[in-house]
């Protein structure tokens, strides 16, 4: 479905013209001759976009806009403004109109505008549906957003391992969501209402990692001025998440192995064994197998933590997740920064999905947050989204011939028109050449052009008779 559109104008000729224009575009179109009639239709069925005249008898465009915002906040409203109503147009924008177009409008401009808005609408509605689904099992997967088959399999594994006490090793590139998965396992386990304690094994010197894990007694080392409880104790009854487990020293690994196996340990500098009941989840983005082979990671610890292994694929291998994640982070960022609700331009969304996101979900999130703060308008452009984050802006997709009646939605009007015309010229010239078997003189004659101008056009458009697979006859060599 291309989308449902409602056209509201008290002028019959405009209703008629717009109805024809948008039906040809493939939308489902309805019209209303007054604000009252429009409201009845909105109550009776859903529309993605409403185009309404601003000044009408009875319910005005502005009143209609306000009523629609109540009835169906997700519906986008475009205002058509006649001369002298610009001031009200500003008011309409404040009241939540998507955009406005001064009368008399250019059909192409209106068509492209509607196409952009429609694209965003369909995306937003798809996203809202997804959020509803995700909210259904709210908390179940720590609020993770995902749509791809690959992540559904991750969720299935989480469901299977969560209720057991088995040790899980989570693997994946940086920023893929390893910690969220660990939290989801905890949240789905019988330990859910006890603590989830995370330790980053990479962030401290050896002594400090051990103190972090097991605690220490007063005076155990320089700076140990008081007894301190470690994360094993803090996690008693709950889950201990050992993040970046590949970054510990071999000595610490030995102590950790013993603590996991015997479920007991001593504080650093202490000799009284402490017993705890913790479930271990570990994560790493290192090649543990290579580390084991090279003697840089204990093999016994490796087998002990790798009882179940859960791999989170990088974002570029599950591009279906990118759009819903982007929409989610956009919504969150606008809320938390208190800015107006912003959206991604269709081109920004396409570039976003095509981007490799080497920093995975974390860098996607950072890029969106930065763009929300820095973007000039309410629509974030591809440059604003990808320009500042060191991620690459993929090249514009090659222009492909437009569908019989249109141009790609992401192009600005003038550019779109130029490309459209160029494509049309190509088709025309090639058509004429084919019809004459590659004879330029006759093709030019057929087209009502001078031979020279016809050849000039061919050069401009890079058309050669030989490349068309036509056998050039004598005159085309000129
Ligand atoms: N599926 C997801 N849905 C929503 N947010 C996500 C998802 N995956 C990751 N995130 C977010 O991306 C960021 C990185 O996630 P997380 O910290 O879990 O990744 P990580 O794999 O542990 O990264 P690192 O290896 O760098 O520690 C966090 O802000 C997290 O909330
Ligand atoms: Mg992490």
XYZ file of C-alpha atoms and ligand atoms in Angstrom:
510
model
C 0.000 0.000 0.000
C 1.300 3.458 -0.880
C -0.738 5.226 1.797
C -4.083 6.889 2.468
C -4.580 10.546 1.721
C -7.423 12.961 2.532
C -7.805 16.167 0.539
C -9.845 18.948 2.102
C -10.784 22.058 0.144
C -14.022 23.918 -0.404
C -13.053 24.621 -3.989
C -14.269 21.839 -6.200
C -11.664 22.377 -8.915
C -8.781 21.990 -6.474
C -10.257 18.844 -4.961
C -10.644 17.459 -8.435
C -7.108 18.343 -9.522
C -5.420 16.982 -6.380
C -7.544 13.864 -6.379
C -6.374 13.109 -9.918
C -2.757 13.963 -9.187
C -2.460 11.674 -6.184
C -4.490 8.808 -7.543
C -2.005 8.709 -10.380
C 0.744 8.489 -7.743
C -0.912 5.337 -6.455
C -2.342 6.587 -3.165
C -5.784 5.793 -1.861
C -7.413 9.217 -2.018
C -10.559 10.640 -0.426
C -11.795 14.195 -0.565
C -13.877 16.386 1.703
C -15.466 19.728 0.876
C -15.469 21.068 4.423
C -13.735 20.681 7.748
C -16.879 19.031 9.126
C -16.919 16.404 6.420
C -13.182 15.857 6.876
C -13.601 15.173 10.577
C -16.326 12.645 9.876
C -13.967 10.843 7.525
C -11.088 10.910 9.991
C -13.365 9.452 12.650
C -14.481 6.746 10.245
C -11.050 5.659 9.041
C -7.327 6.167 9.267
C -5.359 8.536 7.005
C -1.612 8.852 6.782
C -1.641 12.379 5.409
C -4.240 15.139 5.202
C -3.841 18.063 2.815
C -6.133 20.897 3.793
C -6.869 24.406 2.698
C -6.341 26.879 5.506
C -9.286 29.203 4.966
C -12.631 27.479 4.607
C -16.137 28.338 5.720
C -17.201 26.639 8.946
C -14.378 24.653 10.527
C -11.161 26.315 9.344
C -8.004 24.453 8.357
C -6.456 25.393 11.668
C -9.436 24.049 13.668
C -9.334 20.899 11.591
C -5.628 20.503 12.326
C -6.220 20.835 16.071
C -9.067 18.324 15.997
C -7.013 15.831 13.992
C -4.120 16.112 16.429
C -6.559 14.956 19.100
C -8.204 12.215 17.058
C -5.108 10.727 15.465
C -1.818 12.282 16.614
C 0.137 10.107 14.195
C -1.551 11.635 11.127
C 0.453 14.291 9.240
C -1.326 17.466 8.139
C -0.130 19.649 5.249
C -1.669 23.118 4.932
C -2.346 24.939 1.700
C -2.199 28.668 2.265
C -3.570 31.403 0.042
C -2.020 34.839 -0.247
C -2.427 36.745 3.011
C -2.661 33.732 5.281
C 1.068 33.240 5.942
C 0.702 34.477 9.487
C -1.872 31.797 10.220
C 0.449 29.299 8.530
C 3.064 29.995 11.187
C 0.436 29.386 13.804
C -0.469 26.124 12.062
C 3.164 24.976 12.201
C 3.192 25.690 15.914
C -0.011 23.691 16.300
C 1.727 20.688 14.765
C 1.209 20.964 11.008
C 3.806 18.995 9.082
C 4.386 21.742 6.516
C 2.601 24.327 4.446
C 2.467 25.216 0.792
C 1.579 28.631 -0.556
C -1.095 28.830 -3.272
C -0.711 28.636 -6.216
C 1.370 25.523 -5.705
C 3.539 23.630 -8.074
C 2.233 20.116 -8.637
C 5.696 18.566 -8.660
C 6.626 20.290 -5.452
C 3.454 19.115 -3.764
C 3.916 15.587 -5.064
C 7.460 15.332 -3.742
C 6.482 16.853 -0.419
C 3.635 14.395 0.022
C 5.872 11.520 -0.938
C 8.436 12.477 1.692
C 5.819 12.891 4.375
C 4.158 9.627 3.392
C 7.423 7.738 3.569
C 8.050 9.041 7.073
C 4.478 8.222 8.068
C 4.685 4.621 6.939
C 7.996 4.229 8.744
C 6.658 5.820 11.908
C 3.578 3.625 11.935
C 5.648 0.513 11.356
C 7.878 1.614 14.205
C 4.942 2.271 16.531
C 3.633 -1.194 15.807
C 7.016 -2.635 16.663
C 7.168 -0.668 19.896
C 3.753 -1.999 20.853
C 5.054 -5.506 20.300
C 8.211 -4.825 22.259
C 6.224 -3.222 25.044
C 4.034 -6.282 25.227
C 6.927 -8.149 26.738
C 8.259 -5.015 28.346
C 11.353 -5.610 30.410
C 11.577 -9.093 29.021
C 14.619 -8.332 26.917
C 15.840 -5.279 28.820
C 14.042 -3.000 26.360
C 16.102 -4.227 23.435
C 14.792 -3.184 20.032
C 15.196 -5.750 17.280
C 13.447 -7.060 14.254
C 15.998 -9.246 12.466
C 15.873 -13.037 12.398
C 19.369 -13.080 13.883
C 18.288 -11.133 16.957
C 15.108 -13.200 17.306
C 17.408 -16.205 17.633
C 19.389 -14.341 20.289
C 16.125 -13.694 22.150
C 15.183 -17.370 21.863
C 18.508 -18.366 23.390
C 18.056 -15.818 26.171
C 14.680 -17.382 26.903
C 16.204 -20.839 27.052
C 19.201 -20.082 29.234
C 17.687 -17.452 31.530
C 15.792 -19.770 33.904
C 18.823 -22.032 34.353
C 21.838 -21.044 36.404
C 24.225 -21.907 33.630
C 27.234 -19.689 32.885
C 26.879 -17.743 29.651
C 29.620 -16.231 27.543
C 28.368 -13.361 25.401
C 30.449 -12.489 22.381
C 30.213 -9.706 19.867
C 31.920 -6.608 18.563
C 32.024 -3.485 20.639
C 28.661 -1.781 21.001
C 26.514 -4.696 19.810
C 24.527 -4.876 23.050
C 26.397 -7.472 25.118
C 25.623 -5.791 28.392
C 21.948 -5.403 27.511
C 21.779 -9.111 26.712
C 23.365 -9.900 30.076
C 20.749 -7.726 31.779
C 17.992 -9.433 29.802
C 19.181 -12.873 30.949
C 19.187 -11.665 34.528
C 15.755 -10.068 34.177
C 14.309 -13.335 32.844
C 15.858 -15.479 35.565
C 14.691 -16.495 39.012
C 17.275 -14.038 40.342
C 15.499 -11.091 38.710
C 14.660 -9.348 41.957
C 18.180 -9.674 43.353
C 21.095 -7.581 42.139
C 22.737 -7.522 38.746
C 26.337 -6.448 39.333
C 28.689 -5.566 36.485
C 32.476 -5.565 36.749
C 34.678 -4.282 33.997
C 37.705 -6.548 34.140
C 39.702 -4.340 31.805
C 39.560 -1.041 33.564
C 41.938 -1.505 36.495
C 45.390 -2.648 37.435
C 45.580 -6.280 38.562
C 45.460 -5.537 42.277
C 42.484 -3.311 41.790
C 40.583 -5.812 39.654
C 40.991 -8.401 42.384
C 39.902 -5.930 45.012
C 36.980 -4.999 42.814
C 35.966 -8.658 42.446
C 36.701 -10.048 45.905
C 36.995 -6.966 48.111
C 39.933 -6.401 50.427
C 40.846 -6.222 54.093
C 42.150 -3.079 55.651
C 45.864 -2.670 54.914
C 45.924 -5.367 52.217
C 47.900 -3.027 49.974
C 48.930 0.597 49.857
C 45.784 2.662 49.830
C 43.577 -0.044 51.340
C 42.624 2.120 54.295
C 39.435 0.274 55.152
C 37.843 -3.090 54.514
C 35.902 -3.161 51.294
C 33.220 -5.484 50.002
C 33.792 -6.861 46.477
C 31.396 -7.421 43.607
C 31.090 -11.156 44.330
C 29.599 -10.323 47.702
C 27.439 -7.564 46.260
C 26.023 -9.986 43.712
C 25.185 -12.677 46.272
C 21.874 -14.244 45.273
C 21.960 -12.390 41.959
C 24.024 -12.201 38.788
C 27.647 -11.142 38.363
C 28.471 -9.789 34.925
C 32.177 -10.055 34.103
C 32.643 -7.628 31.250
C 35.726 -7.824 29.005
C 36.849 -11.028 30.616
C 39.682 -11.397 28.108
C 41.553 -8.495 29.671
C 42.509 -9.934 33.063
C 45.903 -11.118 34.182
C 46.488 -14.873 34.340
C 46.822 -14.682 38.151
C 43.437 -13.040 38.488
C 42.007 -15.623 36.120
C 43.199 -18.373 38.476
C 41.489 -16.758 41.443
C 38.361 -16.165 39.450
C 38.253 -19.792 38.318
C 38.445 -20.982 41.871
C 35.737 -18.585 43.009
C 33.440 -19.770 40.232
C 34.121 -23.464 40.803
C 34.078 -23.554 44.563
C 31.642 -20.684 45.031
C 33.963 -19.374 47.698
C 36.819 -16.892 47.834
C 38.809 -14.698 50.192
C 39.073 -10.958 50.226
C 42.442 -9.602 49.133
C 44.672 -9.660 52.173
C 42.220 -11.865 54.062
C 42.193 -15.569 54.841
C 38.612 -16.204 55.835
C 36.735 -17.961 53.019
C 33.441 -16.378 52.068
C 30.678 -18.375 50.388
C 28.447 -16.797 47.789
C 25.725 -17.859 45.417
C 26.137 -15.990 42.137
C 25.314 -16.672 38.557
C 28.135 -15.738 36.208
C 27.671 -14.100 32.845
C 30.813 -13.048 30.983
C 31.364 -10.975 27.863
C 34.232 -10.307 25.517
C 34.989 -9.064 22.043
C 38.397 -10.770 22.057
C 39.417 -13.909 20.235
C 39.610 -16.108 23.343
C 40.497 -19.222 21.321
C 43.592 -17.540 19.940
C 44.425 -16.285 23.411
C 44.121 -19.801 24.841
C 46.303 -21.150 22.032
C 48.879 -18.448 22.723
C 48.844 -19.043 26.490
C 47.288 -15.642 27.204
C 44.038 -16.982 28.615
C 43.595 -19.961 30.921
C 42.106 -22.900 29.114
C 40.314 -24.214 32.205
C 38.645 -20.850 32.774
C 37.747 -20.693 29.103
C 35.849 -24.002 29.295
C 34.312 -23.038 32.605
C 32.717 -19.834 31.313
C 31.892 -21.039 27.831
C 29.161 -23.434 28.878
C 26.693 -21.615 26.686
C 27.935 -19.172 24.116
C 25.769 -16.406 22.740
C 26.989 -14.452 19.732
C 25.506 -11.066 18.916
C 25.969 -10.257 15.243
C 27.332 -6.848 14.279
C 24.739 -4.327 13.183
C 25.845 -4.386 9.533
C 24.840 -8.062 9.381
C 21.310 -7.245 10.522
C 20.388 -4.052 8.674
C 16.671 -4.647 9.332
C 17.349 -3.562 12.913
C 18.803 -0.200 11.942
C 15.618 1.721 11.124
C 13.709 0.679 14.250
C 16.772 1.377 16.404
C 17.258 4.784 14.778
C 13.608 5.713 15.339
C 13.849 4.550 18.931
C 16.988 6.550 19.704
C 15.546 9.579 17.924
C 12.426 9.494 20.052
C 14.453 9.024 23.223
C 16.918 11.778 22.400
C 14.202 14.320 21.611
C 12.490 13.465 24.870
C 15.592 13.617 27.012
C 16.994 16.780 25.419
C 13.556 18.391 25.476
C 13.773 19.421 21.829
C 10.898 19.468 19.361
C 10.115 16.107 17.836
C 12.592 15.668 14.997
C 12.600 13.186 12.172
C 15.140 11.768 9.749
C 14.808 12.814 6.131
C 14.115 9.817 3.896
C 17.615 10.134 2.509
C 19.128 10.277 5.990
C 17.248 7.084 6.823
C 18.466 5.350 3.693
C 22.070 6.375 4.353
C 21.679 5.315 7.947
C 20.570 1.825 6.962
C 23.386 1.529 4.405
C 26.071 2.747 6.813
C 28.491 0.074 8.106
C 28.281 1.277 11.759
C 31.626 -0.096 12.834
C 30.869 0.990 16.398
C 27.549 -0.889 16.089
C 24.479 0.140 18.087
C 26.475 2.401 20.372
C 27.742 4.530 17.502
C 24.310 4.621 15.885
C 22.908 5.938 19.121
C 25.693 8.523 19.472
C 25.208 9.719 15.888
C 21.483 10.190 16.409
C 21.973 12.051 19.673
C 24.544 14.337 18.136
C 22.345 15.025 15.121
C 19.366 15.859 17.328
C 21.447 18.482 19.089
C 23.159 19.905 16.028
C 20.508 19.718 13.300
C 19.233 23.063 12.138
C 15.651 22.119 11.374
C 13.215 19.479 12.485
C 14.279 17.159 9.731
C 17.765 15.681 10.133
C 19.696 15.446 6.873
C 22.099 12.665 5.887
C 25.053 15.013 6.349
C 23.911 16.044 9.817
C 23.509 12.399 10.771
C 26.663 10.933 9.308
C 28.945 13.903 8.742
C 30.325 14.231 12.241
C 30.775 10.692 13.475
C 33.606 9.419 11.347
C 31.216 6.964 9.779
C 31.155 7.038 6.024
C 28.363 8.610 4.053
C 27.611 6.042 1.387
C 27.502 7.449 -2.128
C 24.120 8.489 -3.400
C 22.481 5.513 -5.037
C 22.877 5.683 -8.795
C 19.964 7.320 -10.423
C 17.656 4.776 -11.937
C 14.999 5.500 -14.494
C 11.967 6.913 -12.723
C 8.837 4.863 -12.524
C 6.507 5.889 -15.330
C 5.164 8.899 -13.509
C 7.593 9.983 -10.863
C 10.976 10.862 -9.479
C 12.753 9.510 -6.421
C 11.417 11.172 -3.306
C 14.707 12.226 -1.774
C 15.618 14.703 -4.473
C 15.026 18.402 -4.214
C 12.637 19.679 -6.826
C 15.108 21.291 -9.189
C 17.532 18.416 -9.145
C 14.717 15.966 -9.544
C 13.403 17.877 -12.517
C 16.816 18.063 -14.186
C 17.340 14.377 -13.814
C 13.883 13.625 -14.986
C 14.354 15.741 -18.084
C 17.769 14.197 -18.815
C 16.294 10.728 -18.535
C 13.410 11.681 -20.747
C 15.818 13.088 -23.362
C 17.854 9.891 -23.310
C 14.788 7.772 -23.810
C 13.639 10.013 -26.624
C 16.958 10.089 -28.496
C 17.571 6.370 -28.050
C 14.017 5.673 -29.185
C 14.537 7.695 -32.341
C 17.838 5.945 -33.076
C 16.383 2.513 -32.557
C 13.481 3.325 -34.815
C 15.876 4.160 -37.635
C 18.334 1.344 -37.035
C 21.037 3.765 -35.935
C 20.819 6.169 -38.849
C 21.468 9.559 -37.263
C 20.238 11.671 -40.153
C 16.917 9.896 -40.308
C 16.612 9.825 -36.514
C 17.158 13.587 -36.382
C 14.620 14.117 -39.110
C 12.142 11.930 -37.246
C 12.701 13.995 -34.111
C 12.257 17.252 -35.997
C 15.820 18.322 -35.165
C 18.828 19.433 -37.150
C 21.341 16.665 -37.566
C 23.995 18.734 -35.761
C 21.803 19.456 -32.747
C 20.758 15.823 -32.597
C 24.413 14.724 -32.584
C 25.249 17.402 -30.016
C 22.521 16.009 -27.751
C 23.913 12.495 -28.217
C 27.351 13.653 -27.102
C 25.919 15.527 -24.133
C 24.046 12.447 -23.001
C 26.891 10.072 -23.841
C 24.879 8.037 -26.293
C 26.731 6.200 -29.040
C 25.148 4.166 -31.758
C 27.678 1.378 -31.346
C 26.918 0.985 -27.643
C 23.244 0.691 -28.397
C 24.098 -2.454 -30.295
C 22.990 -0.844 -33.536
C 25.170 -1.193 -36.571
C 26.270 2.344 -37.384
C 25.793 3.096 -41.021
C 27.971 5.456 -42.979
C 26.543 8.734 -41.836
C 26.888 8.057 -38.090
C 30.649 7.997 -38.299
C 30.579 11.744 -38.841
N 18.993 -3.979 20.592
C 19.182 -2.814 21.232
N 18.125 -2.018 21.508
C 18.296 -0.850 22.127
N 19.475 -0.365 22.511
C 20.571 -1.097 22.277
C 20.479 -2.368 21.626
N 21.721 -2.878 21.519
C 22.551 -1.980 22.076
N 21.875 -0.901 22.556
C 22.464 0.304 23.160
O 23.739 0.486 22.569
C 24.706 0.822 23.542
C 25.763 -0.243 23.617
O 25.219 -1.442 24.171
P 26.056 -2.355 25.211
O 26.747 -1.493 26.199
O 25.149 -3.386 25.715
O 27.091 -2.943 24.160
P 28.386 -3.837 24.442
O 28.353 -4.922 23.437
O 28.430 -4.208 25.870
O 29.537 -2.826 24.064
P 31.115 -2.872 24.531
O 31.707 -4.066 23.878
O 31.635 -1.602 23.937
O 31.096 -2.921 25.997
C 23.952 1.025 24.821
O 23.590 2.382 24.911
C 22.717 0.165 24.646
O 21.648 0.642 25.394
Mg 29.837 -3.592 27.313
